[in-house]
Short mmCIF file of C-alpha atoms and ligand atoms in Angstrom, two decimals:
data_model
loop_
_atom_site.label_atom_id
_atom_site.label_comp_id
_atom_site.label_asym_id
_atom_site.label_seq_id
_atom_site.Cartn_x
_atom_site.Cartn_y
_atom_site.Cartn_z
CA MET Y 1 -9.23 19.53 71.80
CA LYS Y 2 -10.46 17.99 68.31
CA LEU Y 3 -8.47 16.95 65.59
CA THR Y 4 -9.49 16.60 61.94
CA PHE Y 5 -8.17 14.30 59.13
CA PHE Y 6 -7.98 16.36 55.71
CA GLY Y 7 -5.63 13.93 54.29
CA ALA Y 8 -4.26 10.17 54.31
CA ALA Y 9 -7.98 9.16 55.46
CA ARG Y 10 -8.49 5.48 53.97
CA GLU Y 11 -5.63 5.94 51.41
CA VAL Y 12 -1.58 6.42 51.22
CA THR Y 13 -0.91 10.22 50.15
CA GLY Y 14 -1.60 13.36 51.19
CA SER Y 15 -1.09 13.48 54.70
CA CYS Y 16 -2.84 16.92 56.71
CA PHE Y 17 -4.15 16.57 60.13
CA LEU Y 18 -5.11 19.94 61.76
CA LEU Y 19 -5.32 19.75 65.47
CA SER Y 20 -6.84 22.22 67.20
CA GLY Y 21 -7.73 23.89 70.53
CA GLN Y 22 -6.93 26.91 73.50
CA GLU Y 23 -3.74 26.90 72.28
CA GLY Y 24 -4.76 27.22 68.73
CA ASP Y 25 -4.45 25.50 65.21
CA TYR Y 26 -1.33 23.15 65.30
CA LEU Y 27 -1.07 21.43 61.20
CA VAL Y 28 0.94 18.29 61.59
CA ASP Y 29 2.42 17.93 57.75
CA CYS Y 30 0.87 18.77 54.70
CA GLY Y 31 1.33 16.79 51.85
CA LEU Y 32 1.01 16.26 48.14
CA VAL Y 33 -2.04 14.06 46.91
CA GLN Y 34 -0.28 11.21 44.69
CA GLY Y 35 -1.01 8.39 42.71
CA GLY Y 36 -3.69 9.47 39.72
CA ARG Y 37 -5.02 11.71 42.01
CA GLU Y 38 -2.95 15.04 41.79
CA GLU Y 39 -5.87 17.39 41.14
CA ARG Y 40 -6.79 17.61 44.35
CA ASN Y 41 -4.36 19.45 45.17
CA ARG Y 42 -5.68 21.97 43.78
CA GLU Y 43 -8.65 22.04 45.66
CA PRO Y 44 -8.98 24.90 48.23
CA LEU Y 45 -7.44 24.46 51.36
CA PRO Y 46 -10.23 23.66 53.94
CA PHE Y 47 -8.63 25.39 56.46
CA ASP Y 48 -7.00 29.20 56.67
CA PRO Y 49 -3.08 28.45 56.63
CA ALA Y 50 -2.43 32.69 57.73
CA SER Y 51 -4.29 31.51 60.72
CA LEU Y 52 -2.04 28.34 61.67
CA SER Y 53 -0.64 28.45 64.82
CA CYS Y 54 2.77 26.48 63.16
CA VAL Y 55 3.18 23.26 61.39
CA LEU Y 56 4.74 20.18 62.69
CA LEU Y 57 6.55 18.32 59.34
CA THR Y 58 7.63 14.24 60.79
CA HIS Y 59 9.82 14.08 57.32
CA ALA Y 60 10.53 15.23 54.20
CA HIS Y 61 9.22 12.99 51.46
CA LEU Y 62 6.34 14.74 49.86
CA ASP Y 63 3.67 12.54 50.30
CA HIS Y 64 3.89 14.72 53.92
CA SER Y 65 6.01 18.18 53.11
CA GLY Y 66 5.07 18.87 49.16
CA ARG Y 67 2.17 21.49 50.16
CA ILE Y 68 3.91 23.05 52.84
CA PRO Y 69 5.27 26.02 49.67
CA LEU Y 70 1.60 25.99 49.14
CA LEU Y 71 0.65 27.06 52.49
CA TYR Y 72 3.21 29.91 52.19
CA ARG Y 73 2.04 31.04 48.92
CA GLN Y 74 -1.62 31.08 50.59
CA GLY Y 75 -0.39 33.84 53.62
CA PHE Y 76 0.79 31.09 56.13
CA ARG Y 77 3.99 32.70 58.17
CA GLY Y 78 4.44 30.69 61.00
CA PRO Y 79 7.20 28.28 61.83
CA VAL Y 80 7.73 24.59 60.76
CA TYR Y 81 8.92 22.75 63.18
CA ALA Y 82 11.28 19.48 61.58
CA THR Y 83 14.43 17.78 62.17
CA GLY Y 84 17.83 18.84 60.51
CA PRO Y 85 17.71 16.18 57.71
CA THR Y 86 14.28 16.44 56.95
CA ILE Y 87 15.19 20.25 56.28
CA GLU Y 88 17.75 19.61 54.30
CA LEU Y 89 16.05 17.18 52.02
CA ALA Y 90 12.71 19.06 51.73
CA GLU Y 91 15.24 21.84 50.43
CA VAL Y 92 16.03 19.11 47.51
CA LEU Y 93 12.80 17.67 47.14
CA TRP Y 94 10.93 21.01 46.93
CA LEU Y 95 12.93 22.99 44.37
CA ASP Y 96 12.26 19.65 42.27
CA THR Y 97 8.69 19.81 42.28
CA ALA Y 98 8.35 23.59 41.71
CA LYS Y 99 11.18 22.70 38.99
CA ILE Y 100 9.02 20.29 37.34
CA MET Y 101 5.48 22.11 38.04
CA ARG Y 102 6.76 24.93 36.44
CA GLU Y 103 8.14 22.74 33.39
CA GLU Y 104 4.65 21.04 33.05
CA SER Y 105 2.47 24.38 33.23
CA GLU Y 106 4.65 25.93 30.52
CA ARG Y 107 4.20 22.53 28.28
CA ALA Y 108 0.24 23.23 29.12
CA ASN Y 109 0.12 26.63 28.44
CA ARG Y 110 1.71 26.15 25.09
CA LYS Y 111 -0.85 23.96 24.03
CA ARG Y 112 -3.51 26.22 25.25
CA ARG Y 113 -2.61 29.17 23.87
CA ARG Y 114 -2.97 27.51 20.80
CA LYS Y 115 -6.64 26.29 21.52
CA GLY Y 116 -6.89 30.12 22.86
CA GLN Y 117 -7.69 29.20 26.57
CA SER Y 118 -6.44 30.91 29.49
CA PRO Y 119 -3.12 29.95 31.04
CA VAL Y 120 -2.73 27.95 34.07
CA GLU Y 121 -0.61 28.92 37.04
CA PRO Y 122 1.65 25.97 38.72
CA LEU Y 123 0.37 25.02 42.33
CA TYR Y 124 3.36 26.82 43.61
CA SER Y 125 6.41 28.45 42.31
CA GLU Y 126 10.35 28.48 43.41
CA GLU Y 127 9.60 31.39 44.38
CA ASP Y 128 7.14 30.13 47.34
CA VAL Y 129 9.21 27.19 47.95
CA LYS Y 130 12.20 29.70 49.33
CA GLY Y 131 9.52 31.35 51.54
CA ALA Y 132 8.27 28.41 52.58
CA LEU Y 133 12.24 27.59 53.32
CA SER Y 134 12.59 30.31 55.70
CA LEU Y 135 9.85 29.66 57.83
CA LEU Y 136 11.89 25.93 58.54
CA GLU Y 137 12.91 25.67 62.17
CA PRO Y 138 15.46 22.98 62.81
CA VAL Y 139 14.49 20.33 65.96
CA ALA Y 140 16.86 17.57 67.17
CA TYR Y 141 15.53 13.83 68.09
CA ASP Y 142 14.70 13.76 71.85
CA GLU Y 143 14.51 17.94 71.86
CA LEU Y 144 11.76 18.94 74.15
CA VAL Y 145 9.62 22.01 72.54
CA SER Y 146 7.44 23.96 74.37
CA ARG Y 147 4.83 26.29 72.00
CA LYS Y 148 2.27 28.20 73.61
CA GLY Y 149 1.37 25.12 76.63
CA VAL Y 150 1.59 22.54 73.51
CA ASP Y 151 5.30 20.72 74.34
CA LEU Y 152 6.39 18.28 71.86
CA VAL Y 153 9.18 15.77 71.41
CA PHE Y 154 10.40 14.53 67.89
CA ARG Y 155 11.52 10.99 68.12
CA ASN Y 156 13.49 8.74 65.83
CA ALA Y 157 10.94 7.03 63.53
CA ALA Y 158 13.56 5.05 61.66
CA HIS Y 159 12.03 5.49 58.12
CA ILE Y 160 13.88 7.62 56.26
CA LEU Y 161 16.89 10.52 57.17
CA GLY Y 162 15.43 12.90 59.83
CA ALA Y 163 11.91 10.93 59.73
CA ALA Y 164 10.22 11.42 63.69
CA VAL Y 165 7.40 10.28 65.60
CA LEU Y 166 5.89 12.79 67.40
CA GLU Y 167 4.65 13.11 70.52
CA ILE Y 168 2.44 16.07 71.40
CA TRP Y 169 1.29 17.05 74.96
CA ALA Y 170 -1.50 19.56 74.69
CA GLU Y 171 -4.56 19.85 77.16
CA GLU Y 172 -3.96 17.55 79.63
CA LYS Y 173 -3.76 15.12 77.10
CA LYS Y 174 -0.82 12.88 74.42
CA ILE Y 175 -1.19 12.38 71.16
CA VAL Y 176 1.92 10.64 68.92
CA PHE Y 177 1.48 10.78 65.18
CA THR Y 178 3.50 8.07 63.85
CA GLY Y 179 4.06 9.86 60.05
CA ASP Y 180 5.55 6.80 58.14
CA LEU Y 181 7.12 4.30 60.80
CA GLY Y 182 10.20 2.11 59.95
CA PRO Y 183 10.66 -1.79 60.64
CA PHE Y 184 12.05 -2.86 63.44
CA PHE Y 185 16.10 -3.76 62.67
CA GLY Y 186 15.71 -1.64 59.68
CA VAL Y 187 19.70 -2.04 57.82
CA MET Y 188 20.18 1.62 57.88
CA ASP Y 189 17.72 3.61 60.14
CA GLY Y 190 17.71 0.98 63.10
CA SER Y 191 14.35 0.51 64.99
CA PRO Y 192 11.26 2.64 65.73
CA PRO Y 193 11.42 4.72 69.00
CA VAL Y 194 10.22 2.99 72.13
CA ILE Y 195 6.86 5.00 73.20
CA ASN Y 196 4.73 3.19 75.73
CA ASP Y 197 1.78 5.67 76.94
CA ALA Y 198 -0.77 7.98 74.76
CA ASP Y 199 -3.68 8.77 75.16
CA CYS Y 200 -4.17 8.71 71.33
CA VAL Y 201 -1.87 7.25 68.74
CA VAL Y 202 -2.40 8.39 64.87
CA LEU Y 203 -1.26 5.37 63.45
CA GLU Y 204 -0.07 4.86 59.81
CA SER Y 205 -1.04 1.45 57.63
CA THR Y 206 1.06 1.63 54.21
CA TYR Y 207 1.47 -2.36 54.97
CA GLY Y 208 -1.11 -2.87 57.36
CA ASN Y 209 -2.25 -6.26 55.64
CA ARG Y 210 0.51 -7.31 54.72
CA ASP Y 211 4.73 -8.33 55.45
CA HIS Y 212 7.64 -7.79 53.50
CA ARG Y 213 10.27 -10.43 52.30
CA THR Y 214 12.86 -10.69 54.80
CA LEU Y 215 16.16 -9.10 54.63
CA GLU Y 216 17.73 -12.42 53.98
CA SER Y 217 15.84 -13.69 51.12
CA THR Y 218 15.89 -10.05 49.74
CA ARG Y 219 19.60 -9.66 49.28
CA GLN Y 220 20.02 -13.27 48.21
CA GLU Y 221 17.90 -12.45 45.30
CA PHE Y 222 19.20 -9.03 44.38
CA ALA Y 223 22.68 -10.53 44.26
CA SER Y 224 21.37 -13.17 41.82
CA VAL Y 225 19.65 -11.00 39.57
CA LEU Y 226 22.60 -9.16 39.07
CA ALA Y 227 24.98 -12.09 39.03
CA GLU Y 228 22.85 -13.43 35.87
CA ALA Y 229 22.96 -9.84 34.16
CA ALA Y 230 26.72 -10.05 34.68
CA GLN Y 231 26.99 -13.47 32.83
CA GLU Y 232 24.62 -11.90 30.13
CA GLY Y 233 26.70 -8.87 29.44
CA GLY Y 234 24.10 -6.39 29.27
CA LYS Y 235 22.97 -3.12 30.81
CA VAL Y 236 21.15 -3.38 34.20
CA LEU Y 237 18.70 -0.39 34.85
CA ILE Y 238 17.22 0.49 38.20
CA PRO Y 239 14.47 2.94 38.00
CA SER Y 240 14.67 4.41 41.93
CA PHE Y 241 13.17 7.50 43.65
CA VAL Y 242 16.67 9.22 43.93
CA VAL Y 243 15.94 10.48 47.73
CA ASP Y 244 16.69 7.47 50.75
CA ARG Y 245 15.41 4.53 48.27
CA ALA Y 246 18.76 4.92 45.86
CA GLN Y 247 20.82 5.59 49.03
CA ARG Y 248 19.93 1.68 50.16
CA VAL Y 249 20.42 0.65 46.68
CA LEU Y 250 23.95 2.19 47.05
CA TYR Y 251 24.81 0.65 50.09
CA GLU Y 252 23.46 -3.07 49.61
CA LEU Y 253 26.13 -2.39 46.10
CA SER Y 254 28.64 -1.47 47.89
CA LEU Y 255 28.18 -4.70 50.27
CA LEU Y 256 28.07 -6.89 47.48
CA HIS Y 257 31.12 -4.95 46.48
CA PHE Y 258 33.25 -5.25 49.39
CA ASN Y 259 32.34 -9.15 49.19
CA ALA Y 260 33.71 -9.09 45.35
CA ARG Y 261 30.25 -10.50 44.68
CA VAL Y 262 29.25 -7.31 41.93
CA ASP Y 263 31.60 -5.84 39.96
CA LEU Y 264 30.13 -4.05 37.48
CA PRO Y 265 30.94 -0.26 37.10
CA VAL Y 266 27.68 1.59 38.84
CA PHE Y 267 26.31 5.00 37.26
CA PHE Y 268 23.96 6.85 39.81
CA ASP Y 269 22.66 9.07 37.27
CA SER Y 270 21.13 11.96 39.07
CA PRO Y 271 22.24 15.37 39.87
CA MET Y 272 19.00 15.15 42.77
CA GLY Y 273 20.16 12.04 43.86
CA LYS Y 274 24.08 13.32 44.23
CA ARG Y 275 22.98 16.01 46.82
CA ALA Y 276 20.81 13.54 48.78
CA THR Y 277 23.38 11.45 49.05
CA GLU Y 278 26.02 14.19 50.28
CA ILE Y 279 22.81 14.78 53.15
CA TYR Y 280 23.15 10.72 54.12
CA GLU Y 281 26.94 11.32 53.77
CA LYS Y 282 27.03 14.40 56.49
CA TYR Y 283 24.09 13.01 58.86
CA ARG Y 284 25.69 9.28 58.91
CA THR Y 285 26.03 9.31 62.51
CA GLN Y 286 21.86 9.24 62.78
CA PHE Y 287 21.85 5.82 61.20
CA SER Y 288 22.19 2.18 62.67
CA GLY Y 289 24.70 0.70 64.23
CA GLU Y 290 25.73 -1.24 61.20
CA ILE Y 291 26.22 1.75 59.06
CA GLN Y 292 27.84 3.28 62.11
CA LYS Y 293 30.35 0.43 62.17
CA ILE Y 294 31.35 0.73 58.74
CA THR Y 295 31.54 4.72 59.24
CA LEU Y 296 34.08 4.38 62.03
CA SER Y 297 36.56 1.62 60.53
CA GLY Y 298 36.70 4.83 58.09
CA LYS Y 299 34.55 3.82 54.92
CA SER Y 300 31.61 5.40 53.99
CA PRO Y 301 28.58 3.26 53.35
CA PHE Y 302 27.62 5.13 50.15
CA GLN Y 303 30.33 4.76 48.00
CA PHE Y 304 32.95 2.37 46.43
CA PRO Y 305 35.56 1.80 44.07
CA GLY Y 306 33.58 1.85 40.64
CA LEU Y 307 30.29 3.67 41.75
CA ASN Y 308 30.31 7.12 39.57
CA PHE Y 309 28.01 10.25 40.32
CA VAL Y 310 26.40 11.57 36.80
CA SER Y 311 25.41 15.09 36.82
CA SER Y 312 25.30 16.71 33.41
CA PRO Y 313 23.04 15.56 30.51
CA GLN Y 314 25.81 14.88 28.18
CA GLU Y 315 27.40 12.52 30.77
CA SER Y 316 23.94 11.14 30.71
CA ARG Y 317 24.16 10.51 27.26
CA ASP Y 318 27.32 8.78 27.03
CA LEU Y 319 26.02 6.44 29.08
CA ASN Y 320 24.36 4.88 25.84
CA ASP Y 321 27.97 3.77 25.26
CA GLU Y 322 28.96 1.90 28.50
CA LYS Y 323 28.13 -2.06 27.45
CA GLN Y 324 27.90 -3.45 30.41
CA ALA Y 325 27.36 -1.06 33.72
CA ILE Y 326 24.35 -1.06 36.12
CA VAL Y 327 22.63 2.49 35.98
CA ILE Y 328 20.40 3.87 38.96
CA ALA Y 329 18.28 7.07 37.53
CA GLY Y 330 14.73 8.37 38.40
CA SER Y 331 12.07 8.11 38.66
CA GLY Y 332 11.10 5.48 40.78
CA MET Y 333 7.73 4.37 38.93
CA CYS Y 334 9.38 5.26 35.12
CA ASN Y 335 7.10 8.29 34.69
CA GLY Y 336 10.09 10.85 34.01
CA GLY Y 337 13.32 11.39 34.51
CA ARG Y 338 16.57 10.59 33.08
CA ILE Y 339 15.36 6.53 33.36
CA LEU Y 340 13.33 7.18 30.40
CA HIS Y 341 16.12 7.93 27.65
CA HIS Y 342 18.31 4.49 29.36
CA LEU Y 343 14.83 2.65 29.32
CA LYS Y 344 14.64 4.01 25.13
CA HIS Y 345 18.14 3.03 24.89
CA SER Y 346 18.20 -0.41 25.80
CA LEU Y 347 14.54 -2.07 26.59
CA TRP Y 348 14.91 -3.72 23.16
CA LYS Y 349 18.36 -5.59 24.19
CA ASP Y 350 17.25 -9.11 25.23
CA SER Y 351 20.50 -8.89 27.67
CA THR Y 352 19.30 -5.75 29.08
CA ARG Y 353 17.99 -6.31 32.92
CA VAL Y 354 15.54 -4.00 34.50
CA ILE Y 355 15.39 -4.54 38.30
CA PHE Y 356 12.55 -2.31 40.13
CA VAL Y 357 13.31 -1.53 43.84
CA GLY Y 358 10.05 0.07 44.72
CA TYR Y 359 6.25 0.04 44.41
CA GLN Y 360 4.75 0.66 40.47
CA ALA Y 361 1.67 2.74 40.89
CA GLY Y 362 -1.12 2.10 38.48
CA GLY Y 363 -0.92 3.91 34.92
CA THR Y 364 2.96 4.30 35.21
CA LEU Y 365 5.77 3.33 32.45
CA GLY Y 366 6.82 1.01 35.38
CA ARG Y 367 3.18 -1.03 36.08
CA ARG Y 368 3.38 -1.20 32.24
CA LEU Y 369 6.44 -3.01 31.68
CA ILE Y 370 5.81 -5.35 34.83
CA GLN Y 371 2.10 -6.63 33.32
CA GLY Y 372 4.65 -7.14 30.34
CA ALA Y 373 3.84 -4.65 27.54
CA SER Y 374 4.81 -6.22 24.60
CA SER Y 375 6.28 -2.92 23.18
CA VAL Y 376 6.20 1.06 25.11
CA ARG Y 377 6.24 4.36 24.00
CA ILE Y 378 9.04 6.43 25.75
CA LEU Y 379 10.00 10.03 24.28
CA GLY Y 380 7.93 9.95 21.43
CA GLU Y 381 9.37 6.52 19.93
CA ASP Y 382 8.12 3.04 19.75
CA VAL Y 383 10.51 0.53 21.80
CA VAL Y 384 10.01 -3.04 21.63
CA VAL Y 385 10.67 -4.46 25.21
CA ARG Y 386 12.76 -7.62 25.23
CA ALA Y 387 14.63 -6.84 28.21
CA LYS Y 388 13.85 -9.17 31.47
CA PHE Y 389 12.52 -7.75 34.91
CA ALA Y 390 12.87 -8.18 38.45
CA THR Y 391 11.10 -6.74 41.22
CA ILE Y 392 12.83 -6.59 44.40
CA ASN Y 393 10.20 -5.71 47.29
CA GLY Y 394 12.66 -5.80 50.31
CA PHE Y 395 14.09 -2.28 50.76
CA SER Y 396 11.13 -0.54 51.76
CA SER Y 397 11.14 1.15 54.30
CA HIS Y 398 7.76 1.45 56.51
CA ALA Y 399 7.12 -1.16 58.84
CA GLY Y 400 5.05 -4.16 57.56
CA ARG Y 401 1.88 -5.87 59.40
CA THR Y 402 3.72 -7.64 62.09
CA ASP Y 403 6.02 -4.58 63.40
CA LEU Y 404 3.06 -2.66 63.05
CA LEU Y 405 1.57 -4.30 65.54
CA ARG Y 406 4.54 -5.38 67.78
CA TRP Y 407 4.91 -1.26 67.92
CA ALA Y 408 1.51 -0.65 68.86
CA GLY Y 409 2.13 -3.76 72.04
CA GLN Y 410 4.03 -1.12 73.31
CA PHE Y 411 1.55 0.81 74.39
CA LYS Y 412 0.57 -0.01 78.44
CA ASN Y 413 -2.14 2.08 79.18
CA ASN Y 414 -4.97 1.45 76.62
CA PRO Y 415 -4.58 4.32 74.07
CA LEU Y 416 -7.29 5.03 71.15
CA PHE Y 417 -5.34 4.02 68.30
CA VAL Y 418 -6.85 5.88 64.68
CA VAL Y 419 -5.71 4.31 61.93
CA VAL Y 420 -4.62 6.25 58.47
CA HIS Y 421 -1.76 6.53 55.39
CA GLY Y 422 -3.12 3.46 54.24
CA GLU Y 423 -5.38 2.07 51.19
CA GLU Y 424 -8.60 1.18 53.42
CA GLU Y 425 -8.65 -2.74 52.88
CA SER Y 426 -4.67 -2.40 54.35
CA ALA Y 427 -6.10 0.53 57.19
CA LEU Y 428 -9.15 -1.74 57.69
CA ALA Y 429 -7.12 -4.71 58.74
CA LEU Y 430 -4.24 -3.30 60.39
CA ALA Y 431 -7.64 -1.64 62.70
CA SER Y 432 -8.98 -4.99 62.86
CA GLY Y 433 -5.67 -6.87 63.89
CA LEU Y 434 -5.20 -4.36 66.68
CA GLU Y 435 -8.80 -5.37 68.03
CA LEU Y 436 -7.93 -8.30 67.66
CA GLU Y 437 -5.43 -8.63 70.52
CA GLY Y 438 -7.90 -6.17 72.40
CA LYS Y 439 -6.63 -2.79 71.72
CA ARG Y 440 -9.22 0.16 70.61
CA ALA Y 441 -9.16 1.13 67.02
CA ILE Y 442 -10.51 3.41 64.76
CA VAL Y 443 -10.39 4.38 61.09
CA PRO Y 444 -11.51 7.89 60.07
CA TYR Y 445 -13.42 8.81 56.77
CA PRO Y 446 -11.80 12.08 54.82
CA GLY Y 447 -12.57 15.12 56.64
CA GLY Y 448 -13.69 13.25 59.62
CA VAL Y 449 -13.42 14.94 62.86
CA LEU Y 450 -12.06 13.58 66.72
CA ASP Y 451 -13.03 15.10 69.67
CA ILE Y 452 -9.74 13.98 71.95
CA SER Y 453 -11.43 14.58 74.82
CA ARG Y 454 -14.08 12.41 74.54
CA GLU Y 455 -12.96 10.33 72.21
CA THR Y 456 -15.89 10.76 69.88
CA LEU Y 457 -16.15 10.92 66.18
CA ALA Y 458 -18.24 13.82 65.62
CA GLU Y 459 -19.90 13.00 61.74
CA GLU Y 460 -21.22 9.49 63.59
CA GLY Y 461 -21.64 10.57 67.34
CA GLU Y 462 -19.93 7.73 68.19
CA VAL Y 463 -16.76 5.93 67.75
CA VAL Y 464 -17.22 2.94 65.33
CA SER Y 465 -15.20 0.04 65.89
CA ALA Y 466 -12.90 -0.79 62.83
CA GLN Y 467 -14.53 -4.83 62.92
CA VAL Y 468 -17.78 -2.56 62.83
CA SER Y 469 -16.43 -1.02 59.84
CA VAL Y 470 -15.30 -4.37 58.28
CA LEU Y 471 -18.59 -6.20 58.76
CA ARG Y 472 -20.12 -3.08 57.14
CA GLU Y 473 -18.47 -3.72 53.93
CA ILE Y 474 -18.83 -6.94 54.12
CA GLU Y 475 -22.19 -6.01 54.33
CA GLY Y 476 -22.58 -3.75 50.91
CA ALA Y 477 -20.67 -5.89 49.07
CA LEU Y 478 -22.58 -8.90 49.50
CA ARG Y 479 -25.79 -6.54 48.88
CA SER Y 480 -24.60 -5.91 45.46
CA LEU Y 481 -23.10 -9.48 44.74
CA GLN Y 482 -27.21 -10.16 45.52
CA GLU Y 483 -28.16 -7.91 43.16
CA GLY Y 484 -26.17 -9.20 40.12
CA ILE Y 485 -23.42 -6.89 39.99
CA PRO Y 486 -20.36 -9.53 39.24
CA VAL Y 487 -17.76 -8.82 41.23
CA LYS Y 488 -14.09 -9.74 39.24
CA GLU Y 489 -11.73 -11.81 40.08
CA GLY Y 490 -8.34 -9.81 40.96
CA SER Y 491 -10.26 -6.73 41.25
CA PRO Y 492 -10.19 -4.30 43.91
CA ARG Y 493 -13.48 -5.55 45.39
CA TRP Y 494 -12.84 -9.23 44.86
CA GLY Y 495 -9.71 -8.47 47.05
CA LEU Y 496 -11.47 -6.46 49.22
CA LEU Y 497 -14.01 -9.89 49.44
CA ARG Y 498 -11.08 -12.37 50.01
CA SER Y 499 -9.29 -9.91 52.95
CA ALA Y 500 -12.82 -9.76 54.62
CA LEU Y 501 -13.08 -13.83 54.45
CA VAL Y 502 -9.79 -13.95 55.78
CA LEU Y 503 -9.89 -11.56 58.38
CA LEU Y 504 -13.33 -13.11 59.89
CA GLN Y 505 -11.49 -16.62 59.72
CA GLU Y 506 -8.92 -15.46 61.74
CA ALA Y 507 -11.20 -13.40 64.17
CA GLN Y 508 -13.07 -17.01 64.36
CA ARG Y 509 -10.15 -18.95 65.07
CA LYS Y 510 -9.13 -15.84 67.90
CA GLU Y 511 -12.58 -16.72 69.42
CA ASP Y 512 -12.36 -20.34 69.40
CA TYR Y 513 -9.49 -20.63 70.83
ZN1 ZN M 1 7.61 8.61 54.15
ZN1 ZN M 2 4.11 8.59 53.97
#
C-alpha cells in the first residue's frame, strides 16, 4: 500500500493525499492551495479523478475541501465521506468560493476582451459545486464504515465543528490522518481524540515550532483592548474568517457581555457568517462541556443582547452611521469582503480600533496594516491610517507544539510519524521534537511516495530521519554563507538558521542530560 503526498508537504495548504492499494485509490482531502500560490490550483491533477474509489474529507476548511468540486468537474462520481456538520459547512464555503471565482473571472475577462485575449474559465462553477454536494455521504463520529475491504472511523479532531481525525485499516495496516488537530482543552471543541496505536500517523504541524499564548492571557488581552476602545468612543473593527473563528469571537463577546465587561452593540456583518452561526447552533451538542453547560442552562453560546446579524448591503452601509460599535466582518485578512468598506470609512479616525484575530499572510491588506502602513488604497480610494491595531493570537483552533507532541505521545506502539501541513521550518522542528522523544518521524517532499508496508520513501529508497533533513538544510545554508551570499536578518533563511541553532542546542542538551 502506497501513500502519495500531493499537497501540504512542507507547506500548509492544498492538503491532498492518495492512499492506493489492492482495494483501489482513496483520496484523503483535496484542498485549495492558498497564500499567494493560487495559480497552482490550475495545474492538472496528478491522478485521474474518475478512477478514484472515494474521497475522505477531514473537515470543511478550504485548504482541505476546496478542490472537491474540481474533482466532480473532472469526472469523479464516487462518494465523499464527511461528518454532517462538515457537509453543511462545505456547502456554505464552496458556494461562496464558486461565486468569488465567477466574479473574478468576469472581471478578468472584461479586461482580456479589451486586449483581444480569449476569456478564462473559473476553476469551477456553482453547477460543479451542486454536483459535488450530491456526492457527500454523512458519517457520524465513532461510526465504523466499511468499504471494499477498508474500514474507517472518523474521530472528533477538536479543531472546528465537524473536523475529524481518520483511522483507516487496510491491508493489515492502520493509518491515522489527523487532518487539522485542535489543542487540548479547547474552549469550544474540547480535546483531540485518544488513539494509541497505528502503523503510520500523518500528522499536521501548522504550529510545530511554537506555542500559543495561554487562554487566560488571551482573554485578558481581548477584554482590555475592548475596554480601551469603549473609553475612546470609536468603532472596533474585527476582520475575521466568518466560519469558526467568528463564532469563537461571538462566544468570547457573549462571556464579556454577561460579565458586564462590554456593553457596546455588536454587528456581525456577513450573510455567510449568519448561515455558519446557524449551523454552529444546530450542532452545539457536539461542542465542549463548557459550551454544553451554557446550552443546558437554556442560553445560546453565540447570542447575547446587543448582537445583530447584518445581511443586506444597505444594512451594512447603514453601519457607517453607528458611532460606537463592534463590527465583525470578513475577510479575515482584509483582502476582500465587507470589512473593506468599514476600514475605508473608519481607518482615518484615531478613535478606531482594529483587532486582528487570525493570521495575516504576506501581501494582504491586513499584513500591511499590521506592519504600520501610513496610508492604504481601499476600494479605489487612498485612506490615511490613524486607527490603532491589536493582534490577538490565542483564538487559534490548532494545537501548538506542546500539544502536538503530547498528542503524539499517546501512541504506545512506535508508529512512523509522517509530518505534513506545516511550513518547512515548522514541520522539521516538530519531526525533530518527535525524534528527541524517541519516536520515528519523516517529513515528505511534495510528490513523495511512502510505501507503508515497507516504510520506505520510494524516491529516496530510504526513510530519511527528520534530523538528517535538518542537518542537510543547515549544511546548505552554511555553504551559501561561506560563498558570501549574505543572509538578511529577519529573512526566512535567517529564521531557518536561528531555528537550526536552537534545535541543535536542544538536541545537545538532551544528549548531555
Ligand atoms: Zn482546518
Ligand atoms: Zn488545514
